[in-house]
């Protein structure tokens, strides 16, 4: 059977992808941020997943404000990357696993999550930045990847609670797949940030750090926050952190903490990394 070995939270901002392309990892501005990913890369090498499910929001590349699903899943064997305006280098395409995607879609719909199924998805920086952070040192992507897209752009957005519940259903979907696959889930986005308006640039370190602790040990606490409360505390784009809850819901409630790291600022955001590992089932 397929097994979720663990999950990683990560920022997905385009400045990170550009810094990697330009080889700036050792520059003073970036070093501490990138150092925070070394234990993640070591853990991924150790657990050696077959598939990564990347939970991210599209930023106007594949979906736009005229048509935007609340939750969508890629059901293709290949995903192409394109840049929607950040000057990012286009990365090599990603192998998908359409069979697993369709299984997940069917299971989620049967668990009352009405997914949009996409046989074509162009993936943007929200997807490629995490993939490059984890595996740019490989000659080719070492895993198959599945995009799971959450609307964090066009209000009304799904609630934190709904995202957590989607994760719980996603966990059941993956673990009912008959093939022996090791699956890792990336919850991308966050933490504090706001890109426009009077509060542009807001960063709330105390709230970010509280969210990281709750995320690890008491994720239910986060599900009681309203989207308004999250945006008041963390900025309008800080709402991206609800996508972490999809990853957290898919993992065991007492998953093991492997690594945590917080760095601020990267661009105008707080960047949080958490690696959680599921316990082996007896
Ligand atoms: C930035 C942050 C994002 O989440 C994003 O999608 C694009 C840009 C930024 O802070 O620059
Ligand atoms: Fe974003």
Coordinates of C-alpha atoms and ligand atoms in Angstrom, one line a residue:
X1 CA 0.0 0.0 0.0
X2 CA 1.1 3.6 -0.5
X3 CA 2.3 5.3 2.7
X4 CA 2.8 8.9 3.7
X5 CA 6.2 9.1 5.1
X6 CA 6.0 12.7 6.1
X7 CA 5.6 16.3 5.1
X8 CA 7.5 19.5 4.7
X9 CA 6.3 23.1 5.0
X10 CA 8.1 25.7 2.9
X11 CA 7.8 29.2 1.5
X12 CA 7.3 29.3 -2.3
X13 CA 8.2 32.9 -3.1
X14 CA 9.7 33.6 -6.6
X15 CA 12.7 35.5 -5.1
X16 CA 13.9 32.2 -3.8
X17 CA 13.8 30.6 -7.2
X18 CA 15.7 33.6 -8.7
X19 CA 18.3 33.4 -5.9
X20 CA 18.9 29.7 -6.7
X21 CA 19.2 30.5 -10.5
X22 CA 21.7 33.2 -9.7
X23 CA 23.7 31.1 -7.2
X24 CA 23.2 33.5 -4.3
X25 CA 22.8 30.8 -1.6
X26 CA 26.0 31.8 0.2
X27 CA 25.4 35.5 0.1
X28 CA 24.8 37.1 3.6
X29 CA 21.2 37.9 2.8
X30 CA 20.3 34.3 1.8
X31 CA 22.7 32.0 3.7
X32 CA 20.7 31.5 6.9
X33 CA 17.5 30.9 4.9
X34 CA 19.1 28.3 2.6
X35 CA 21.0 26.7 5.5
X36 CA 17.6 25.9 7.0
X37 CA 16.9 23.5 4.1
X38 CA 20.0 21.4 4.5
X39 CA 18.4 19.1 7.2
X40 CA 15.3 18.9 4.9
X41 CA 17.4 17.7 2.0
X42 CA 19.2 15.2 4.2
X43 CA 15.9 13.8 5.5
X44 CA 14.5 13.5 1.9
X45 CA 17.6 11.6 0.9
X46 CA 17.2 9.3 3.8
X47 CA 13.4 8.6 3.4
X48 CA 13.7 8.6 -0.5
X49 CA 10.1 9.3 -1.5
X50 CA 8.6 8.1 -4.8
X51 CA 6.0 10.8 -5.1
X52 CA 5.6 14.4 -3.8
X53 CA 2.2 16.0 -3.5
X54 CA 2.7 19.7 -3.7
X55 CA 0.0 21.8 -2.1
X56 CA 0.2 25.3 -3.5
X57 CA -1.9 28.1 -4.8
X58 CA -1.8 29.1 -8.4
X59 CA -0.9 32.8 -8.8
X60 CA -2.7 33.6 -12.1
X61 CA -0.8 31.3 -14.4
X62 CA -3.0 28.3 -14.8
X63 CA -6.2 29.8 -13.3
X64 CA -7.2 33.4 -13.3
X65 CA -9.8 35.4 -11.5
X66 CA -12.4 34.6 -14.1
X67 CA -12.3 30.9 -13.3
X68 CA -10.8 29.6 -10.1
X69 CA -11.5 26.3 -8.4
X70 CA -11.4 26.1 -4.6
X71 CA -9.5 22.8 -4.7
X72 CA -8.1 21.2 -7.8
X73 CA -5.8 18.3 -8.5
X74 CA -3.5 17.5 -11.4
X75 CA -4.4 14.2 -13.1
X76 CA -1.7 14.1 -15.7
X77 CA 1.6 12.2 -16.4
X78 CA 3.5 15.5 -17.1
X79 CA 3.3 19.1 -15.9
X80 CA 5.0 21.9 -17.7
X81 CA 6.4 25.0 -15.9
X82 CA 5.9 28.6 -17.1
X83 CA 6.6 32.0 -15.5
X84 CA 3.7 34.3 -15.0
X85 CA 5.8 37.4 -14.7
X86 CA 8.5 37.2 -12.1
X87 CA 11.4 36.7 -14.6
X88 CA 11.9 33.1 -13.5
X89 CA 13.9 30.6 -15.5
X90 CA 11.6 27.9 -16.8
X91 CA 12.5 24.6 -15.2
X92 CA 12.3 21.1 -16.7
X93 CA 8.9 19.5 -16.7
X94 CA 7.7 17.2 -13.9
X95 CA 6.6 13.6 -14.3
X96 CA 3.2 13.1 -12.7
X97 CA 1.4 9.9 -11.7
X98 CA -2.0 10.1 -13.3
X99 CA -3.2 6.8 -11.9
X100 CA -2.5 7.9 -8.3
X101 CA -4.1 11.3 -9.0
X102 CA -7.3 9.7 -10.3
X103 CA -7.4 7.4 -7.3
X104 CA -7.0 10.4 -4.9
X105 CA -9.6 12.4 -6.8
X106 CA -12.1 9.6 -6.6
X107 CA -11.5 9.0 -3.0
X108 CA -11.7 12.7 -2.1
X109 CA -15.0 13.1 -4.0
X110 CA -16.3 10.0 -2.2
X111 CA -15.3 11.7 1.1
X112 CA -17.4 14.8 0.0
X113 CA -14.5 17.0 -1.3
X114 CA -15.7 18.0 -4.8
X115 CA -12.3 18.4 -6.5
X116 CA -11.7 20.0 -9.9
X117 CA -9.8 17.4 -11.9
X118 CA -7.2 18.9 -14.3
X119 CA -5.6 16.9 -17.1
X120 CA -3.4 19.9 -17.9
X121 CA -1.8 22.1 -15.3
X122 CA 0.9 24.7 -16.0
X123 CA 2.7 25.0 -12.7
X124 CA 4.0 28.3 -11.4
X125 CA 6.5 29.5 -8.7
X126 CA 4.2 28.1 -6.0
X127 CA 5.0 24.6 -7.2
X128 CA 8.5 24.9 -8.7
X129 CA 10.2 26.9 -5.9
X130 CA 9.6 24.1 -3.3
X131 CA 10.7 21.4 -5.9
X132 CA 13.9 23.3 -6.7
X133 CA 14.6 23.9 -3.0
X134 CA 14.5 20.2 -2.3
X135 CA 16.0 18.7 -5.4
X136 CA 17.8 21.2 -7.6
X137 CA 21.1 19.4 -6.9
X138 CA 19.8 16.3 -8.8
X139 CA 20.3 15.9 -12.5
X140 CA 16.6 15.2 -12.9
X141 CA 13.6 15.4 -10.6
X142 CA 14.0 12.2 -8.4
X143 CA 10.2 11.9 -7.7
X144 CA 6.9 12.1 -9.5
X145 CA 4.9 15.1 -8.5
X146 CA 1.2 15.9 -8.2
X147 CA -0.1 19.4 -8.0
X148 CA -2.9 20.0 -5.4
X149 CA -4.1 23.6 -5.9
X150 CA -5.9 25.6 -3.2
X151 CA -7.5 29.0 -3.9
X152 CA -5.8 31.5 -1.7
X153 CA -6.3 34.4 -4.2
X154 CA -9.9 35.1 -5.1
X155 CA -12.2 35.5 -2.0
X156 CA -14.1 33.6 -0.7
X157 CA -11.3 31.3 0.2
X158 CA -11.6 27.9 1.9
X159 CA -11.3 28.0 5.7
X160 CA -8.3 26.7 7.7
X161 CA -10.6 24.0 9.1
X162 CA -11.7 22.9 5.6
X163 CA -8.1 22.7 4.5
X164 CA -7.2 20.6 7.5
X165 CA -10.2 18.3 6.8
X166 CA -9.1 18.1 3.1
X167 CA -5.7 16.9 4.4
X168 CA -7.3 14.2 6.6
X169 CA -9.3 13.0 3.5
X170 CA -6.1 13.2 1.4
X171 CA -4.3 11.0 4.0
X172 CA -7.1 8.3 3.7
X173 CA -7.0 8.6 -0.1
X174 CA -3.3 8.0 -0.4
X175 CA -3.1 5.2 2.2
X176 CA -5.9 3.3 0.3
X177 CA -3.8 3.1 -2.9
X178 CA -2.6 -0.5 -3.5
X179 CA 0.8 0.3 -4.9
X180 CA 3.8 0.4 -2.5
X181 CA 4.7 4.0 -2.9
X182 CA 6.4 6.4 -0.4
X183 CA 4.6 9.7 -0.5
X184 CA 5.8 13.1 0.9
X185 CA 3.5 16.1 1.1
X186 CA 4.6 19.7 0.8
X187 CA 2.5 22.4 2.3
X188 CA 3.7 25.6 0.7
X189 CA 3.3 29.3 1.2
X190 CA 3.1 31.7 4.1
X191 CA 4.0 32.9 6.5
X192 CA 3.3 36.6 7.3
X193 CA 3.2 38.6 4.2
X194 CA 1.1 41.3 2.4
X195 CA 2.0 42.4 -1.0
X196 CA -0.2 45.4 -1.4
X197 CA -2.1 48.2 0.3
X198 CA -1.4 50.2 3.4
X199 CA -0.1 47.3 5.4
X200 CA 2.2 46.0 2.6
X201 CA 5.3 44.4 4.1
X202 CA 3.6 43.5 7.5
X203 CA 5.5 40.8 9.3
X204 CA 4.3 39.3 12.6
X205 CA 7.1 37.2 14.0
X206 CA 5.2 36.3 17.2
X207 CA 2.2 35.0 15.3
X208 CA 4.4 33.1 12.9
X209 CA 6.3 31.4 15.7
X210 CA 3.1 30.6 17.5
X211 CA 1.6 29.1 14.4
X212 CA 4.7 26.9 13.9
X213 CA 4.4 25.5 17.4
X214 CA 0.7 24.9 17.1
X215 CA 1.2 23.4 13.7
X216 CA 3.5 20.8 15.1
X217 CA 1.7 19.8 18.3
X218 CA -1.9 21.2 18.2
X219 CA -3.0 21.8 14.6
X220 CA -6.7 21.8 15.7
X221 CA -6.0 25.1 17.3
X222 CA -5.2 26.6 13.9
X223 CA -8.5 25.3 12.5
X224 CA -10.4 27.6 14.9
X225 CA -8.9 30.7 13.3
X226 CA -11.1 32.5 10.8
X227 CA -9.6 33.8 7.6
X228 CA -10.1 37.3 8.8
X229 CA -8.2 36.7 12.0
X230 CA -5.3 35.1 10.0
X231 CA -5.1 38.0 7.6
X232 CA -5.3 40.6 10.4
X233 CA -2.4 38.9 12.1
X234 CA -0.3 37.8 9.2
X235 CA -1.3 40.0 6.3
X236 CA -3.5 39.3 3.3
X237 CA -1.1 36.9 1.7
X238 CA -0.3 35.4 5.1
X239 CA -3.5 33.4 4.4
X240 CA -1.4 31.1 2.3
X241 CA -0.4 29.3 5.5
X242 CA -3.8 27.6 5.4
X243 CA -2.2 25.3 2.8
X244 CA 0.1 24.0 5.5
X245 CA -2.9 22.5 7.1
X246 CA -3.7 20.3 4.1
X247 CA -0.3 18.7 4.7
X248 CA -0.8 18.6 8.5
X249 CA -4.2 17.0 8.2
X250 CA -2.8 14.2 6.0
X251 CA -0.2 13.2 8.7
X252 CA -0.6 11.5 12.0
X253 CA -1.7 13.8 14.9
X254 CA 1.5 12.9 16.8
X255 CA 3.9 12.9 13.8
X256 CA 7.6 13.2 14.8
X257 CA 9.3 16.6 14.5
X258 CA 12.5 16.2 12.4
X259 CA 13.3 19.8 11.9
X260 CA 12.0 23.4 12.2
X261 CA 13.4 26.7 11.0
X262 CA 12.1 30.2 10.8
X263 CA 13.8 33.1 8.9
X264 CA 12.7 36.6 8.4
X265 CA 12.6 38.6 6.2
X266 CA 12.8 36.8 2.8
X267 CA 11.4 39.3 0.3
X268 CA 8.7 40.8 2.6
X269 CA 7.7 37.5 4.2
X270 CA 8.4 35.3 7.2
X271 CA 9.6 31.9 6.0
X272 CA 8.9 28.8 8.0
X273 CA 10.2 25.2 7.4
X274 CA 8.9 22.3 9.3
X275 CA 9.6 18.6 8.6
X276 CA 7.3 16.1 10.3
X277 CA 7.7 12.3 9.9
X278 CA 4.9 9.8 10.3
X279 CA 5.6 6.9 12.7
X280 CA 5.9 3.5 11.1
X281 CA 2.6 1.6 11.4
X282 CA 2.9 -1.5 13.5
Ligands
LIG1 C1 6.0 37.1 -3.0 C2 5.3 36.3 -2.1 C3 4.4 35.3 -2.7 O1 3.7 34.4 -1.9 C4 4.2 35.3 -4.0 O2 3.4 34.3 -4.5 C5 4.9 36.1 -4.9 C6 5.8 37.1 -4.3 C7 7.0 38.1 -2.4 O3 7.0 38.3 -1.2 O4 7.7 38.7 -3.2
LIG2 FE1 2.5 33.0 -3.0

